[in-house]
Amino acid sequence: MLTIWRFLDGNRAHEKQSAALVSGLRSCLGPERVDCRDLSCSEIQVPLWGRLPETLHRLPKPDFILGAGHRSHWAVLRARRCFGGRSVVIMAPSLPIDWFDFAIIPEHDRPPSVENVILTQGALTEPLPDFPVEPNRGLLLFGGPSKHFHWDAQKVLAHAERLLQQPLQWVVADSRRTPEGTLDHFADSGAGLYPWQQCPPGWLAEQMARAGHIWVTGDSVSMIFEALQSRARVGIISLPSRNPRNKIRSAVQRLIDQGLVTEDIALEPALLPTRKPFNQQVSCARALLLRSGFSVAGDKFSA
């Protein structure tokens, strides 16, 4: 049995990445062989000499201690010091990388080439629910202004109008960053319009799982990589960069170069490439297991 302690900092985006890695480990080992205990970062205070809660002493000793986000770093390090196991930080840490056993970092952050770094393309994302794909279902997702991209409303709206002319059953949704009134432009398009405030938990994952075609504005890197967990054909509505050295733009360009997504708005839906789910949480988990000394037995792992 592989025991994981996963420290949570209250940030849903961070917690989704560590949950994705746990999912990858379960895919490699089998769900029955992974025991994950979720812990709050507040259970271990920053001073390394403070008293530890008794609840931690009663838990099985960890093989891996996971954390994503700055608030999790000290908790991960102190748990490693007191209980053993291997410390794993997700995303570039604010503390020195060599303080951790492993760091899982997006390649666009340009981490140093050291032995304990495992590279990803973009953020780790969990698998989508298992729903049948509807080939004639289209999903259009709007982001908004960001520190990496200008929001070219005229271009976004024009491209969206062209997409909605394609003979698909369209679902259109915005996000927290989307300028107010964006969805109003499509009131007469015949598409289903879904403001983010009205979407229940799990709604977006279900929509992605069902869609045959997904288009996302280029600022929304997290939604792009979530879309790649689907079997849909994925397209990107490009936006102007704020900086010529835009690391998010570079990450998206690599996806285009790999043929995983397209920016060609004129491409007929049937001509977009089909894909399998990206599933990089599995490849990262595999690398973590191999580097930690687990041996491979067929497609499964053993200590």
mmCIF file of C-alpha atoms in Angstrom:
data_model
loop_
_atom_site.group_PDB
_atom_site.id
_atom_site.type_symbol
_atom_site.label_atom_id
_atom_site.label_comp_id
_atom_site.label_asym_id
_atom_site.label_seq_id
_atom_site.Cartn_x
_atom_site.Cartn_y
_atom_site.Cartn_z
ATOM 1 C CA MET A 1 0.000 0.000 0.000
ATOM 2 C CA LEU A 2 1.306 3.445 -0.999
ATOM 3 C CA THR A 3 0.432 6.079 1.604
ATOM 4 C CA ILE A 4 0.114 9.716 0.538
ATOM 5 C CA TRP A 5 -0.296 12.774 2.731
ATOM 6 C CA ARG A 6 -1.743 15.620 0.650
ATOM 7 C CA PHE A 7 -1.590 19.082 2.203
ATOM 8 C CA LEU A 8 -4.394 21.456 1.152
ATOM 9 C CA ASP A 9 -4.068 25.242 1.232
ATOM 10 C CA GLY A 10 -7.682 26.148 0.427
ATOM 11 C CA ASN A 11 -6.871 27.174 -3.157
ATOM 12 C CA ARG A 12 -8.996 25.038 -5.474
ATOM 13 C CA ALA A 13 -6.607 25.425 -8.434
ATOM 14 C CA HIS A 14 -3.688 24.145 -6.331
ATOM 15 C CA GLU A 15 -5.704 21.302 -4.855
ATOM 16 C CA LYS A 16 -6.864 20.163 -8.299
ATOM 17 C CA GLN A 17 -3.228 19.705 -9.338
ATOM 18 C CA SER A 18 -2.302 17.562 -6.338
ATOM 19 C CA ALA A 19 -5.536 15.582 -6.805
ATOM 20 C CA ALA A 20 -4.496 14.988 -10.411
ATOM 21 C CA LEU A 21 -1.157 13.537 -9.306
ATOM 22 C CA VAL A 22 -2.932 11.240 -6.830
ATOM 23 C CA SER A 23 -5.169 10.126 -9.696
ATOM 24 C CA GLY A 24 -2.087 9.389 -11.784
ATOM 25 C CA LEU A 25 -0.550 7.305 -8.992
ATOM 26 C CA ARG A 26 -3.778 5.337 -8.673
ATOM 27 C CA SER A 27 -3.749 4.712 -12.411
ATOM 28 C CA CYS A 28 -0.201 3.344 -12.174
ATOM 29 C CA LEU A 29 -0.634 1.244 -9.038
ATOM 30 C CA GLY A 30 -4.335 0.477 -8.959
ATOM 31 C CA PRO A 31 -6.805 2.440 -6.829
ATOM 32 C CA GLU A 32 -6.853 -0.211 -4.105
ATOM 33 C CA ARG A 33 -3.102 0.226 -3.520
ATOM 34 C CA VAL A 34 -3.107 3.977 -2.837
ATOM 35 C CA ASP A 35 -4.223 5.461 0.484
ATOM 36 C CA CYS A 36 -4.432 9.273 0.311
ATOM 37 C CA ARG A 37 -4.984 11.329 3.475
ATOM 38 C CA ASP A 38 -5.994 14.967 2.932
ATOM 39 C CA LEU A 39 -4.604 17.356 5.557
ATOM 40 C CA SER A 40 -4.923 21.101 6.075
ATOM 41 C CA CYS A 41 -1.748 23.184 5.929
ATOM 42 C CA SER A 42 -2.886 24.794 9.179
ATOM 43 C CA GLU A 43 -2.359 21.464 10.979
ATOM 44 C CA ILE A 44 1.398 22.106 10.835
ATOM 45 C CA GLN A 45 2.440 25.630 11.792
ATOM 46 C CA VAL A 46 5.460 27.298 10.210
ATOM 47 C CA PRO A 47 7.818 27.120 13.265
ATOM 48 C CA LEU A 48 9.663 23.835 12.823
ATOM 49 C CA TRP A 49 9.876 23.263 16.575
ATOM 50 C CA GLY A 50 6.163 23.650 17.436
ATOM 51 C CA ARG A 51 4.102 20.780 18.784
ATOM 52 C CA LEU A 52 2.544 18.491 16.179
ATOM 53 C CA PRO A 53 -1.109 17.450 16.455
ATOM 54 C CA GLU A 54 -1.688 13.949 17.826
ATOM 55 C CA THR A 55 -3.855 13.149 14.814
ATOM 56 C CA LEU A 56 -0.752 13.129 12.587
ATOM 57 C CA HIS A 57 1.002 10.596 14.826
ATOM 58 C CA ARG A 58 -1.953 8.241 14.457
ATOM 59 C CA LEU A 59 -1.818 8.243 10.647
ATOM 60 C CA PRO A 60 0.063 5.636 8.608
ATOM 61 C CA LYS A 61 3.584 6.892 7.819
ATOM 62 C CA PRO A 62 3.682 8.564 4.385
ATOM 63 C CA ASP A 63 5.523 7.373 1.303
ATOM 64 C CA PHE A 64 4.852 10.679 -0.475
ATOM 65 C CA ILE A 65 3.939 14.073 1.009
ATOM 66 C CA LEU A 66 2.335 16.336 -1.593
ATOM 67 C CA GLY A 67 1.727 20.063 -1.667
ATOM 68 C CA ALA A 68 0.870 22.695 -4.271
ATOM 69 C CA GLY A 69 1.119 26.406 -3.547
ATOM 70 C CA HIS A 70 3.340 28.455 -1.245
ATOM 71 C CA ARG A 71 1.259 27.859 1.893
ATOM 72 C CA SER A 72 1.840 24.112 1.639
ATOM 73 C CA HIS A 73 5.651 24.236 1.444
ATOM 74 C CA TRP A 74 6.544 24.431 5.140
ATOM 75 C CA ALA A 75 3.904 21.866 6.039
ATOM 76 C CA VAL A 76 5.330 19.432 3.483
ATOM 77 C CA LEU A 77 8.904 19.985 4.677
ATOM 78 C CA ARG A 78 8.102 19.618 8.342
ATOM 79 C CA ALA A 79 6.011 16.492 7.791
ATOM 80 C CA ARG A 80 8.912 15.028 5.805
ATOM 81 C CA ARG A 81 11.348 15.842 8.614
ATOM 82 C CA CYS A 82 9.164 14.357 11.347
ATOM 83 C CA PHE A 83 7.566 11.359 9.625
ATOM 84 C CA GLY A 84 9.818 10.463 6.699
ATOM 85 C CA GLY A 85 8.631 9.790 3.169
ATOM 86 C CA ARG A 86 9.424 11.821 0.056
ATOM 87 C CA SER A 87 8.397 15.457 -0.249
ATOM 88 C CA VAL A 88 6.786 16.436 -3.550
ATOM 89 C CA VAL A 89 5.958 20.039 -4.422
ATOM 90 C CA ILE A 90 3.825 20.856 -7.469
ATOM 91 C CA MET A 91 4.570 24.071 -9.383
ATOM 92 C CA ALA A 92 7.761 26.084 -8.982
ATOM 93 C CA PRO A 93 8.320 26.479 -5.215
ATOM 94 C CA SER A 94 9.057 29.744 -3.454
ATOM 95 C CA LEU A 95 11.674 27.868 -1.396
ATOM 96 C CA PRO A 96 14.839 26.310 -2.860
ATOM 97 C CA ILE A 97 14.033 23.337 -5.104
ATOM 98 C CA ASP A 98 16.720 21.180 -3.500
ATOM 99 C CA TRP A 99 14.901 21.357 -0.159
ATOM 100 C CA PHE A 100 12.319 18.982 -1.652
ATOM 101 C CA ASP A 101 12.786 15.421 -2.834
ATOM 102 C CA PHE A 102 10.864 16.188 -6.019
ATOM 103 C CA ALA A 103 9.419 19.258 -7.750
ATOM 104 C CA ILE A 104 6.859 18.858 -10.539
ATOM 105 C CA ILE A 105 7.083 22.063 -12.566
ATOM 106 C CA PRO A 106 5.684 23.262 -15.932
ATOM 107 C CA GLU A 107 8.410 23.476 -18.533
ATOM 108 C CA HIS A 108 7.333 27.019 -19.462
ATOM 109 C CA ASP A 109 8.569 28.140 -16.008
ATOM 110 C CA ARG A 110 12.070 27.162 -17.168
ATOM 111 C CA PRO A 111 13.187 25.351 -14.001
ATOM 112 C CA PRO A 112 16.835 24.369 -13.586
ATOM 113 C CA SER A 113 17.964 21.044 -15.052
ATOM 114 C CA VAL A 114 18.401 19.158 -11.793
ATOM 115 C CA GLU A 115 17.674 15.545 -10.927
ATOM 116 C CA ASN A 116 14.686 16.139 -8.662
ATOM 117 C CA VAL A 117 12.656 18.170 -11.208
ATOM 118 C CA ILE A 118 9.894 16.462 -13.212
ATOM 119 C CA LEU A 119 8.641 18.581 -16.112
ATOM 120 C CA THR A 120 5.024 18.978 -17.172
ATOM 121 C CA GLN A 121 3.295 20.760 -20.025
ATOM 122 C CA GLY A 122 1.073 23.251 -18.247
ATOM 123 C CA ALA A 123 -0.933 22.401 -15.152
ATOM 124 C CA LEU A 124 -1.733 18.881 -14.034
ATOM 125 C CA THR A 125 -5.441 18.177 -14.418
ATOM 126 C CA GLU A 126 -7.671 15.378 -13.248
ATOM 127 C CA PRO A 127 -9.324 12.941 -15.678
ATOM 128 C CA LEU A 128 -12.773 13.938 -16.869
ATOM 129 C CA PRO A 129 -15.860 11.899 -15.971
ATOM 130 C CA ASP A 130 -16.670 8.975 -18.224
ATOM 131 C CA PHE A 131 -19.508 10.237 -20.412
ATOM 132 C CA PRO A 132 -20.123 9.320 -24.058
ATOM 133 C CA VAL A 133 -18.750 11.859 -26.526
ATOM 134 C CA GLU A 134 -21.357 13.625 -28.661
ATOM 135 C CA PRO A 135 -19.549 14.431 -31.970
ATOM 136 C CA ASN A 136 -21.956 17.246 -32.900
ATOM 137 C CA ARG A 137 -21.670 19.006 -29.545
ATOM 138 C CA GLY A 138 -19.507 22.150 -29.403
ATOM 139 C CA LEU A 139 -18.233 23.921 -26.290
ATOM 140 C CA LEU A 140 -16.979 27.517 -26.433
ATOM 141 C CA LEU A 141 -15.227 28.895 -23.325
ATOM 142 C CA PHE A 142 -14.278 32.511 -22.672
ATOM 143 C CA GLY A 143 -11.510 33.640 -20.338
ATOM 144 C CA GLY A 144 -10.684 37.301 -20.020
ATOM 145 C CA PRO A 145 -7.955 39.904 -19.497
ATOM 146 C CA SER A 146 -4.854 38.533 -17.764
ATOM 147 C CA LYS A 147 -1.307 39.533 -16.917
ATOM 148 C CA HIS A 148 -0.102 37.652 -20.003
ATOM 149 C CA PHE A 149 -2.675 38.681 -22.636
ATOM 150 C CA HIS A 150 -4.637 41.686 -23.814
ATOM 151 C CA TRP A 151 -8.338 40.992 -24.270
ATOM 152 C CA ASP A 152 -9.161 41.831 -27.887
ATOM 153 C CA ALA A 153 -12.944 41.852 -27.580
ATOM 154 C CA GLN A 154 -13.545 42.589 -31.258
ATOM 155 C CA LYS A 155 -11.420 39.636 -32.362
ATOM 156 C CA VAL A 156 -12.869 37.267 -29.775
ATOM 157 C CA LEU A 157 -16.457 38.118 -30.695
ATOM 158 C CA ALA A 158 -15.780 37.877 -34.436
ATOM 159 C CA HIS A 159 -14.136 34.464 -34.095
ATOM 160 C CA ALA A 160 -16.878 33.249 -31.791
ATOM 161 C CA GLU A 161 -19.569 34.315 -34.277
ATOM 162 C CA ARG A 162 -17.805 32.335 -37.024
ATOM 163 C CA LEU A 163 -17.588 29.278 -34.821
ATOM 164 C CA LEU A 164 -21.269 29.440 -33.882
ATOM 165 C CA GLN A 165 -22.167 29.334 -37.582
ATOM 166 C CA GLN A 166 -20.820 25.799 -37.744
ATOM 167 C CA PRO A 167 -23.608 23.192 -37.652
ATOM 168 C CA LEU A 168 -22.983 22.030 -34.089
ATOM 169 C CA GLN A 169 -25.030 22.048 -30.903
ATOM 170 C CA TRP A 170 -23.144 24.834 -29.118
ATOM 171 C CA VAL A 171 -22.763 25.486 -25.406
ATOM 172 C CA VAL A 172 -21.105 28.823 -24.515
ATOM 173 C CA ALA A 173 -19.781 29.698 -21.069
ATOM 174 C CA ASP A 174 -17.816 32.561 -19.550
ATOM 175 C CA SER A 175 -15.564 32.739 -16.473
ATOM 176 C CA ARG A 176 -14.770 35.084 -13.592
ATOM 177 C CA ARG A 177 -12.418 37.145 -15.774
ATOM 178 C CA THR A 178 -14.750 37.524 -18.761
ATOM 179 C CA PRO A 179 -15.837 41.136 -19.374
ATOM 180 C CA GLU A 180 -19.430 41.724 -18.364
ATOM 181 C CA GLY A 181 -21.934 41.441 -21.195
ATOM 182 C CA THR A 182 -19.874 39.120 -23.389
ATOM 183 C CA LEU A 183 -22.518 36.383 -23.443
ATOM 184 C CA ASP A 184 -25.210 38.934 -24.347
ATOM 185 C CA HIS A 185 -23.710 39.194 -27.836
ATOM 186 C CA PHE A 186 -24.865 35.637 -28.548
ATOM 187 C CA ALA A 187 -28.429 35.862 -27.263
ATOM 188 C CA ASP A 188 -29.835 35.195 -30.757
ATOM 189 C CA SER A 189 -27.255 32.595 -31.818
ATOM 190 C CA GLY A 190 -29.264 29.546 -30.798
ATOM 191 C CA ALA A 191 -26.433 28.417 -28.506
ATOM 192 C CA GLY A 192 -26.953 27.509 -24.872
ATOM 193 C CA LEU A 193 -25.494 30.338 -22.762
ATOM 194 C CA TYR A 194 -24.156 29.586 -19.274
ATOM 195 C CA PRO A 195 -22.788 32.355 -17.016
ATOM 196 C CA TRP A 196 -20.186 30.938 -14.659
ATOM 197 C CA GLN A 197 -22.193 32.018 -11.597
ATOM 198 C CA GLN A 198 -24.995 29.631 -12.597
ATOM 199 C CA CYS A 199 -22.827 26.570 -13.259
ATOM 200 C CA PRO A 200 -22.812 23.988 -10.428
ATOM 201 C CA PRO A 201 -19.654 22.121 -9.361
ATOM 202 C CA GLY A 202 -18.670 19.523 -11.930
ATOM 203 C CA TRP A 203 -20.639 21.190 -14.736
ATOM 204 C CA LEU A 204 -17.615 22.169 -16.819
ATOM 205 C CA ALA A 205 -15.949 18.757 -16.503
ATOM 206 C CA GLU A 206 -19.145 17.071 -17.710
ATOM 207 C CA GLN A 207 -19.477 19.483 -20.636
ATOM 208 C CA MET A 208 -15.875 18.841 -21.684
ATOM 209 C CA ALA A 209 -16.331 15.091 -21.424
ATOM 210 C CA ARG A 210 -19.409 15.169 -23.665
ATOM 211 C CA ALA A 211 -18.147 17.674 -26.273
ATOM 212 C CA GLY A 212 -16.855 16.661 -29.675
ATOM 213 C CA HIS A 213 -15.335 20.116 -30.220
ATOM 214 C CA ILE A 214 -13.952 22.569 -27.655
ATOM 215 C CA TRP A 215 -12.727 26.114 -28.323
ATOM 216 C CA VAL A 216 -11.033 28.169 -25.610
ATOM 217 C CA THR A 217 -9.605 31.692 -25.588
ATOM 218 C CA GLY A 218 -5.799 31.585 -25.453
ATOM 219 C CA ASP A 219 -5.482 33.290 -22.059
ATOM 220 C CA SER A 220 -7.147 30.362 -20.268
ATOM 221 C CA VAL A 221 -4.245 27.941 -19.977
ATOM 222 C CA SER A 222 -5.896 25.909 -17.227
ATOM 223 C CA MET A 223 -9.039 25.401 -19.322
ATOM 224 C CA ILE A 224 -6.892 24.486 -22.341
ATOM 225 C CA PHE A 225 -5.194 21.682 -20.447
ATOM 226 C CA GLU A 226 -8.497 20.571 -18.924
ATOM 227 C CA ALA A 227 -9.928 20.431 -22.460
ATOM 228 C CA LEU A 228 -7.008 18.206 -23.481
ATOM 229 C CA GLN A 229 -8.237 15.637 -20.943
ATOM 230 C CA SER A 230 -11.260 15.149 -23.204
ATOM 231 C CA ARG A 231 -11.458 13.282 -26.509
ATOM 232 C CA ALA A 232 -12.693 16.435 -28.232
ATOM 233 C CA ARG A 233 -10.989 18.318 -31.018
ATOM 234 C CA VAL A 234 -9.555 21.417 -29.309
ATOM 235 C CA GLY A 235 -9.127 24.886 -30.800
ATOM 236 C CA ILE A 236 -7.627 28.100 -29.420
ATOM 237 C CA ILE A 237 -8.809 31.669 -30.072
ATOM 238 C CA SER A 238 -5.492 33.510 -29.988
ATOM 239 C CA LEU A 239 -5.024 36.808 -28.157
ATOM 240 C CA PRO A 240 -2.267 39.471 -28.343
ATOM 241 C CA SER A 241 0.512 39.029 -25.800
ATOM 242 C CA ARG A 242 1.358 41.740 -23.288
ATOM 243 C CA ASN A 243 4.991 40.693 -23.392
ATOM 244 C CA PRO A 244 7.006 39.256 -26.313
ATOM 245 C CA ARG A 245 8.489 36.691 -23.878
ATOM 246 C CA ASN A 246 5.125 35.246 -22.931
ATOM 247 C CA LYS A 247 5.640 31.841 -21.306
ATOM 248 C CA ILE A 248 1.936 30.934 -21.568
ATOM 249 C CA ARG A 249 1.967 31.720 -25.260
ATOM 250 C CA SER A 250 5.051 29.512 -25.622
ATOM 251 C CA ALA A 251 3.255 26.645 -23.879
ATOM 252 C CA VAL A 252 0.259 26.987 -26.197
ATOM 253 C CA GLN A 253 2.530 27.197 -29.241
ATOM 254 C CA ARG A 254 4.101 23.885 -28.301
ATOM 255 C CA LEU A 255 0.651 22.300 -28.211
ATOM 256 C CA ILE A 256 0.007 23.699 -31.688
ATOM 257 C CA ASP A 257 3.360 22.373 -32.931
ATOM 258 C CA GLN A 258 2.474 18.943 -31.522
ATOM 259 C CA GLY A 259 -0.816 18.968 -33.381
ATOM 260 C CA LEU A 260 -2.812 18.712 -30.166
ATOM 261 C CA VAL A 261 -4.717 21.975 -30.731
ATOM 262 C CA THR A 262 -5.339 24.359 -33.613
ATOM 263 C CA GLU A 263 -5.773 28.108 -34.030
ATOM 264 C CA ASP A 264 -7.235 27.761 -37.520
ATOM 265 C CA ILE A 265 -10.717 29.138 -37.054
ATOM 266 C CA ALA A 266 -11.591 28.348 -40.681
ATOM 267 C CA LEU A 267 -10.819 24.662 -40.343
ATOM 268 C CA GLU A 268 -13.912 22.498 -40.765
ATOM 269 C CA PRO A 269 -14.790 20.591 -37.588
ATOM 270 C CA ALA A 270 -14.346 17.238 -39.320
ATOM 271 C CA LEU A 271 -10.766 18.150 -40.272
ATOM 272 C CA LEU A 272 -9.562 18.887 -36.744
ATOM 273 C CA PRO A 273 -7.357 16.096 -35.377
ATOM 274 C CA THR A 274 -8.880 13.513 -33.071
ATOM 275 C CA ARG A 275 -7.004 12.731 -29.861
ATOM 276 C CA LYS A 276 -6.819 10.538 -26.858
ATOM 277 C CA PRO A 277 -6.965 12.249 -23.433
ATOM 278 C CA PHE A 278 -3.677 13.970 -22.598
ATOM 279 C CA ASN A 279 -3.323 12.145 -19.254
ATOM 280 C CA GLN A 280 0.004 13.713 -18.284
ATOM 281 C CA GLN A 281 -0.858 13.094 -14.636
ATOM 282 C CA VAL A 282 -0.096 9.429 -15.388
ATOM 283 C CA SER A 283 3.269 10.123 -17.022
ATOM 284 C CA CYS A 284 4.261 12.371 -14.091
ATOM 285 C CA ALA A 285 3.196 9.714 -11.590
ATOM 286 C CA ARG A 286 5.163 7.121 -13.538
ATOM 287 C CA ALA A 287 8.290 9.310 -13.452
ATOM 288 C CA LEU A 288 7.821 9.911 -9.718
ATOM 289 C CA LEU A 289 7.516 6.187 -9.001
ATOM 290 C CA LEU A 290 10.511 5.237 -11.133
ATOM 291 C CA ARG A 291 12.739 7.927 -9.627
ATOM 292 C CA SER A 292 11.669 6.791 -6.156
ATOM 293 C CA GLY A 293 12.877 3.250 -6.733
ATOM 294 C CA PHE A 294 9.654 1.468 -7.594
ATOM 295 C CA SER A 295 10.128 -1.357 -10.071
ATOM 296 C CA VAL A 296 7.913 -1.842 -13.103
ATOM 297 C CA ALA A 297 5.917 -5.052 -13.478
ATOM 298 C CA GLY A 298 4.125 -4.829 -16.822
ATOM 299 C CA ASP A 299 1.957 -1.731 -16.673
ATOM 300 C CA LYS A 300 1.851 -1.737 -12.876
ATOM 301 C CA PHE A 301 4.404 -0.840 -10.236
ATOM 302 C CA SER A 302 5.676 -2.490 -7.089
ATOM 303 C CA ALA A 303 7.962 -1.417 -4.275
#
